Backbone as JSON Lines, residues from 0, in Angstrom:
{"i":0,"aa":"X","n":[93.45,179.73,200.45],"ca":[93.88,179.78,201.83],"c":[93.0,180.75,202.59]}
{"i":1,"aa":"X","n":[92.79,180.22,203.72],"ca":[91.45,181.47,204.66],"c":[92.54,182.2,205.37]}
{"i":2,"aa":"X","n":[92.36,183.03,205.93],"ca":[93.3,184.1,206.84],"c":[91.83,184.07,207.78]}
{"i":3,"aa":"X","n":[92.86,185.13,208.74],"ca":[91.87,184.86,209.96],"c":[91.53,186.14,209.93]}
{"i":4,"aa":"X","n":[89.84,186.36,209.63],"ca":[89.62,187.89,209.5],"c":[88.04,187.52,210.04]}
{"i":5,"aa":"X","n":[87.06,188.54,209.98],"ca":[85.65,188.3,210.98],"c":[84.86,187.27,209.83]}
{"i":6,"aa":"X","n":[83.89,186.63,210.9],"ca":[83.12,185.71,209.93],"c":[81.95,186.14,208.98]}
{"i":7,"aa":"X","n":[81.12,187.41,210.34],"ca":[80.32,188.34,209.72],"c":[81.23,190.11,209.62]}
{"i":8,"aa":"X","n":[80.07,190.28,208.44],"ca":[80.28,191.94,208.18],"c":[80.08,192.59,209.65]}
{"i":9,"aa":"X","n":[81.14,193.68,210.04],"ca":[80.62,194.04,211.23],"c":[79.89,195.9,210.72]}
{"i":10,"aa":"X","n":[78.91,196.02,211.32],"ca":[78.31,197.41,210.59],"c":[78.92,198.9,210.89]}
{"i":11,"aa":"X","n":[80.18,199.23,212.38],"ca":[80.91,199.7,212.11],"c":[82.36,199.77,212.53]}
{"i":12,"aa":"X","n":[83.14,200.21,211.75],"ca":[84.82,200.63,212.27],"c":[85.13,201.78,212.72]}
{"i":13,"aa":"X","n":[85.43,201.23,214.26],"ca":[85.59,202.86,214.95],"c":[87.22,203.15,215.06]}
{"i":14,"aa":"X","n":[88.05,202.24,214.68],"ca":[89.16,202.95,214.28],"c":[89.95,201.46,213.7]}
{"i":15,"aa":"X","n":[91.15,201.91,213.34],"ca":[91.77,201.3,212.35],"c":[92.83,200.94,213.62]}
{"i":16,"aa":"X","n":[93.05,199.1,213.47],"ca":[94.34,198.7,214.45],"c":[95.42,198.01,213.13]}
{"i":17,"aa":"X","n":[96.74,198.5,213.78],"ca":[97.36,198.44,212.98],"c":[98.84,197.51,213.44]}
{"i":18,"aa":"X","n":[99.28,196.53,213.17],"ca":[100.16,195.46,213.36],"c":[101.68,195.67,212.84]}
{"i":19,"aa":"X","n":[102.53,195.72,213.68],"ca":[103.52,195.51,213.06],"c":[104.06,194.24,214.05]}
{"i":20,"aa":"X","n":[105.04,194.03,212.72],"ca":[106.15,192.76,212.96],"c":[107.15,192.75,212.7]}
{"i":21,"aa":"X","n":[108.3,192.43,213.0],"ca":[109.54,192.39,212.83],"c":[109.61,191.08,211.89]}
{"i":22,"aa":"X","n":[110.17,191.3,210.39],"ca":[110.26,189.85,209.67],"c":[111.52,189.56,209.35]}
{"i":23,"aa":"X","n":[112.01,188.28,209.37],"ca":[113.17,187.83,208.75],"c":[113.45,186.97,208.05]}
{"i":24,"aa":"X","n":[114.63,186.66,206.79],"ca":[114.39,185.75,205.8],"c":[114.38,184.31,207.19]}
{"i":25,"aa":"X","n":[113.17,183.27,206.32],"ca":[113.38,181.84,206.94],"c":[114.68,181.46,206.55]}
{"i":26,"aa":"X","n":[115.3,180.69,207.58],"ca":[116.38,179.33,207.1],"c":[115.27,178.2,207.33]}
{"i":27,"aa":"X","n":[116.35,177.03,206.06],"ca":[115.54,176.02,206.56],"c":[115.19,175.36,207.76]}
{"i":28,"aa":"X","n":[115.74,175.52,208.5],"ca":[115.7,175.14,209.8],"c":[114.55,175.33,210.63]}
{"i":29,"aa":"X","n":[114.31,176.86,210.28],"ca":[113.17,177.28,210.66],"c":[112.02,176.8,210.26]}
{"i":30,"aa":"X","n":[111.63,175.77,209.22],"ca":[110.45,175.53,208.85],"c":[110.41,173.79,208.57]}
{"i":31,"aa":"X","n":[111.37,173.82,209.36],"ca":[111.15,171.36,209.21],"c":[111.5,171.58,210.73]}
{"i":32,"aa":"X","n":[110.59,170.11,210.71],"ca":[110.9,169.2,211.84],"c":[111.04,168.08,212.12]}
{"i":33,"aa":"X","n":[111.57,167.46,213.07],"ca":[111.73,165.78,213.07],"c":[111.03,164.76,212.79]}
{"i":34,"aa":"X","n":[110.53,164.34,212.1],"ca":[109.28,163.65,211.56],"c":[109.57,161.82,212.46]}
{"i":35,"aa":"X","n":[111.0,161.32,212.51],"ca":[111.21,160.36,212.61],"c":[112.59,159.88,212.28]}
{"i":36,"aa":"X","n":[113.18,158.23,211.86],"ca":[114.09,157.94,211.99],"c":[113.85,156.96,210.34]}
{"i":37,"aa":"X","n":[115.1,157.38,209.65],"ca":[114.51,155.91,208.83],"c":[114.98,154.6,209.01]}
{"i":38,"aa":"X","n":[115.38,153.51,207.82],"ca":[115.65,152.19,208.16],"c":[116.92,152.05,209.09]}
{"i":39,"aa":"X","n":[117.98,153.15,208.55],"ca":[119.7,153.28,208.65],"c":[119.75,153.86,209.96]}
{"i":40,"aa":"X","n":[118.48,155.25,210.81],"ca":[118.7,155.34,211.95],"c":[119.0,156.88,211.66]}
{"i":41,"aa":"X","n":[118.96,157.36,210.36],"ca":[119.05,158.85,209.72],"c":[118.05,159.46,210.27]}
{"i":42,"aa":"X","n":[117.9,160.93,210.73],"ca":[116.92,161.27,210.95],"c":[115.95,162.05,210.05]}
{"i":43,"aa":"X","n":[114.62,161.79,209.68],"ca":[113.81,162.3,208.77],"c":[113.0,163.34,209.42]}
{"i":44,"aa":"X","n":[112.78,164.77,208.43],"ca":[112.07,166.32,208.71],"c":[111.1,166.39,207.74]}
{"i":45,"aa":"X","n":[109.77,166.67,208.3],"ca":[108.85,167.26,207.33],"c":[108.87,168.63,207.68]}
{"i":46,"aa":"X","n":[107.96,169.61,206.67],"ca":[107.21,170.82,207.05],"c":[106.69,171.27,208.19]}
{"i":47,"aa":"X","n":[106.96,171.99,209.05],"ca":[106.39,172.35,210.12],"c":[104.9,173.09,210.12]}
{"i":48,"aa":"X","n":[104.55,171.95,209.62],"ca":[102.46,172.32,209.68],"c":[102.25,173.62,210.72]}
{"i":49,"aa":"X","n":[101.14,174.81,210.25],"ca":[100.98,175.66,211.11],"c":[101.97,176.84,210.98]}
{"i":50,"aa":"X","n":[103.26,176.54,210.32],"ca":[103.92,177.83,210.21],"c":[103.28,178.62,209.5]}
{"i":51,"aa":"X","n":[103.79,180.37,209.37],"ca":[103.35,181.05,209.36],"c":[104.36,182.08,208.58]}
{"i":52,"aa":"X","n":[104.25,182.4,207.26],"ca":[105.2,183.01,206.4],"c":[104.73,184.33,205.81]}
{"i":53,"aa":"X","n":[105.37,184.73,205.08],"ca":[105.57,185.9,203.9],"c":[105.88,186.06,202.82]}
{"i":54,"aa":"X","n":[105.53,186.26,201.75],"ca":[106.5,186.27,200.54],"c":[106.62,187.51,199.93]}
{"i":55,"aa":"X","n":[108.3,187.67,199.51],"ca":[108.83,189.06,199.2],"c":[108.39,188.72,197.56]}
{"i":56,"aa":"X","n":[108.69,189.89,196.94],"ca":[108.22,189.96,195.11],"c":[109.99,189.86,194.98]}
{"i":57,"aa":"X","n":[110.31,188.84,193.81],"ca":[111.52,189.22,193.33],"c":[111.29,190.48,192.69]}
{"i":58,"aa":"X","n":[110.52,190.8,191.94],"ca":[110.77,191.85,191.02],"c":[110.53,193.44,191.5]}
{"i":59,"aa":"X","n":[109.61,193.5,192.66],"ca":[109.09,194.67,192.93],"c":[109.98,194.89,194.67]}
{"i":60,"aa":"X","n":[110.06,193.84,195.54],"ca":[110.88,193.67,196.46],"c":[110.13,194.07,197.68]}
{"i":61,"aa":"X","n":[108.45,194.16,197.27],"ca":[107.66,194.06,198.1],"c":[107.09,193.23,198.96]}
{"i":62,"aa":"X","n":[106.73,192.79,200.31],"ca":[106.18,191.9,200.76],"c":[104.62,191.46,200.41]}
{"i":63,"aa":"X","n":[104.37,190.77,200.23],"ca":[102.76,190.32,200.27],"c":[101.82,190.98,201.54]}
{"i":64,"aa":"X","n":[100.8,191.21,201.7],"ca":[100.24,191.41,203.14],"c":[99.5,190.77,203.48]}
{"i":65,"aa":"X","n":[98.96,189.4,202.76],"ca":[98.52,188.2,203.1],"c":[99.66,187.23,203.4]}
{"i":66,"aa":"X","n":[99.56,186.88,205.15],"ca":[100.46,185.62,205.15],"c":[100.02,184.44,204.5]}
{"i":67,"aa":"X","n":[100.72,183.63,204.55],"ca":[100.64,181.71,204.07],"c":[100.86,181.15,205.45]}
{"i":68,"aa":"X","n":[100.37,179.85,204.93],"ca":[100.42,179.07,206.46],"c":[100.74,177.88,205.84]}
{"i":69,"aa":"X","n":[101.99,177.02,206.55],"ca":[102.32,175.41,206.1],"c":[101.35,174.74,206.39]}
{"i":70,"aa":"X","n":[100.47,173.78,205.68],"ca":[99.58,172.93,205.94],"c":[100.34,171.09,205.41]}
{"i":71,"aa":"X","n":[99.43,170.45,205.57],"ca":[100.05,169.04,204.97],"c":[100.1,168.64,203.76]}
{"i":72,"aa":"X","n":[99.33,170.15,202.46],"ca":[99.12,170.13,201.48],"c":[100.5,171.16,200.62]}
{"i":73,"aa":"X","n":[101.0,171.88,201.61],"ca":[102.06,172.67,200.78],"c":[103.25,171.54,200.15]}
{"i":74,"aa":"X","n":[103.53,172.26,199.63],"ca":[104.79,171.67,198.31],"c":[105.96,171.58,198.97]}
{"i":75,"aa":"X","n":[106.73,170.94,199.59],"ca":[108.16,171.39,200.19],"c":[109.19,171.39,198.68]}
{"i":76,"aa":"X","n":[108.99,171.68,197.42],"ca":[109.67,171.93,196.19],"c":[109.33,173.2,196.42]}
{"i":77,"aa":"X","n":[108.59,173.82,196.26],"ca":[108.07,175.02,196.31],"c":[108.61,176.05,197.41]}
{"i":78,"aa":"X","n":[108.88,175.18,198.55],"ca":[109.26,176.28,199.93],"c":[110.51,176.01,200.04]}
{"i":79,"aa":"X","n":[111.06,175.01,199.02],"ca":[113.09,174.96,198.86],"c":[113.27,176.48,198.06]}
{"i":80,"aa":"X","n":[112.5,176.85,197.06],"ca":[112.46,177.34,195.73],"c":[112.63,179.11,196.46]}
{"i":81,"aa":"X","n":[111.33,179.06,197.11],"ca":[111.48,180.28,198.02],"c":[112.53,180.75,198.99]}
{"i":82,"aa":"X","n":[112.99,179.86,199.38],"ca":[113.65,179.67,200.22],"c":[115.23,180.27,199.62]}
{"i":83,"aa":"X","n":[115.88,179.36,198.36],"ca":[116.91,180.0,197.69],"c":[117.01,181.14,197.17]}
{"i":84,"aa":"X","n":[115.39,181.31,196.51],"ca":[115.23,182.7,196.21],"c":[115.17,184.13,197.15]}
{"i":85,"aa":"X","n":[115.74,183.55,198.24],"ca":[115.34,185.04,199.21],"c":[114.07,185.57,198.99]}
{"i":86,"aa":"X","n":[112.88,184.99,199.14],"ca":[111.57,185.24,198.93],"c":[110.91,185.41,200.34]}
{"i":87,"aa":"X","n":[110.96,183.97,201.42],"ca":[110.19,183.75,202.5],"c":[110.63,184.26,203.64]}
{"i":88,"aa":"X","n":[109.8,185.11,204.4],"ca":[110.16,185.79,205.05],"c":[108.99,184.91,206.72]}
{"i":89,"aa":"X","n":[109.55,185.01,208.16],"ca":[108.98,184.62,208.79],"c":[109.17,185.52,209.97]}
{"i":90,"aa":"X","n":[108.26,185.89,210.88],"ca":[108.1,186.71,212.15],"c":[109.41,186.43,212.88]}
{"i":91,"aa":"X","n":[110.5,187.57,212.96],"ca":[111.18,187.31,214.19],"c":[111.16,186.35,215.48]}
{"i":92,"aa":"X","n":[110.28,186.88,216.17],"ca":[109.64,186.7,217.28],"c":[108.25,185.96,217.09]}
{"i":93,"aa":"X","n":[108.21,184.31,217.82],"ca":[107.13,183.63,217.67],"c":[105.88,184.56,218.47]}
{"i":94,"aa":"X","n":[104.82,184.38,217.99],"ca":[103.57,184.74,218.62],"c":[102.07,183.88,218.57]}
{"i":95,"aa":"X","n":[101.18,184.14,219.05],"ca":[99.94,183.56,219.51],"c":[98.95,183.57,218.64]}
């Protein structure tokens, strides 16, 4: 996965910027969307491509400091899994 960091080496750092965020566990809700309707008129949710997550350590209860990003290749087994596990964590507050 790429993160968004410079393309070239820059030659210097004149100071250190530093980010905070307010995070909270995802519900599912937070990470599907309406994809469509099926035969019966049910409505069908995929992954919300482009989201933008966290993952806590079960064991250490630390966050990661590399986010993840939903693409069309993530696992939605995988982001149920996180999901029960109190693992995925997502920005309060949407941003840019």
């Amino acid at each position: 996965m790429t993160t968004a960091t410079a393309l070239q080496p820059r030659p210097f750092v004149v100071q250190n910027n530093i980010v905070t965020l307010e995070l909270v566990y995802a519900l599912p809700e937070d990470l599907k969307e309406l994809s469509g309707y099926d035969d019966q008129g049910r409505k069908k949710y995929q992954l919300k491509t482009g989201m933008i997550y966290w993952l806590r350590s079960e064991l250490t209860a630390t966050i990661e400091s590399t986010p993840y990003q939903i693409t069309a290749f993530t696992d939605s087994d995988t982001i149920k899994q996180y999901l029960d596990r109190k693992m995925l964590l997502i920005a309060k507050n949407p941003f840019n």
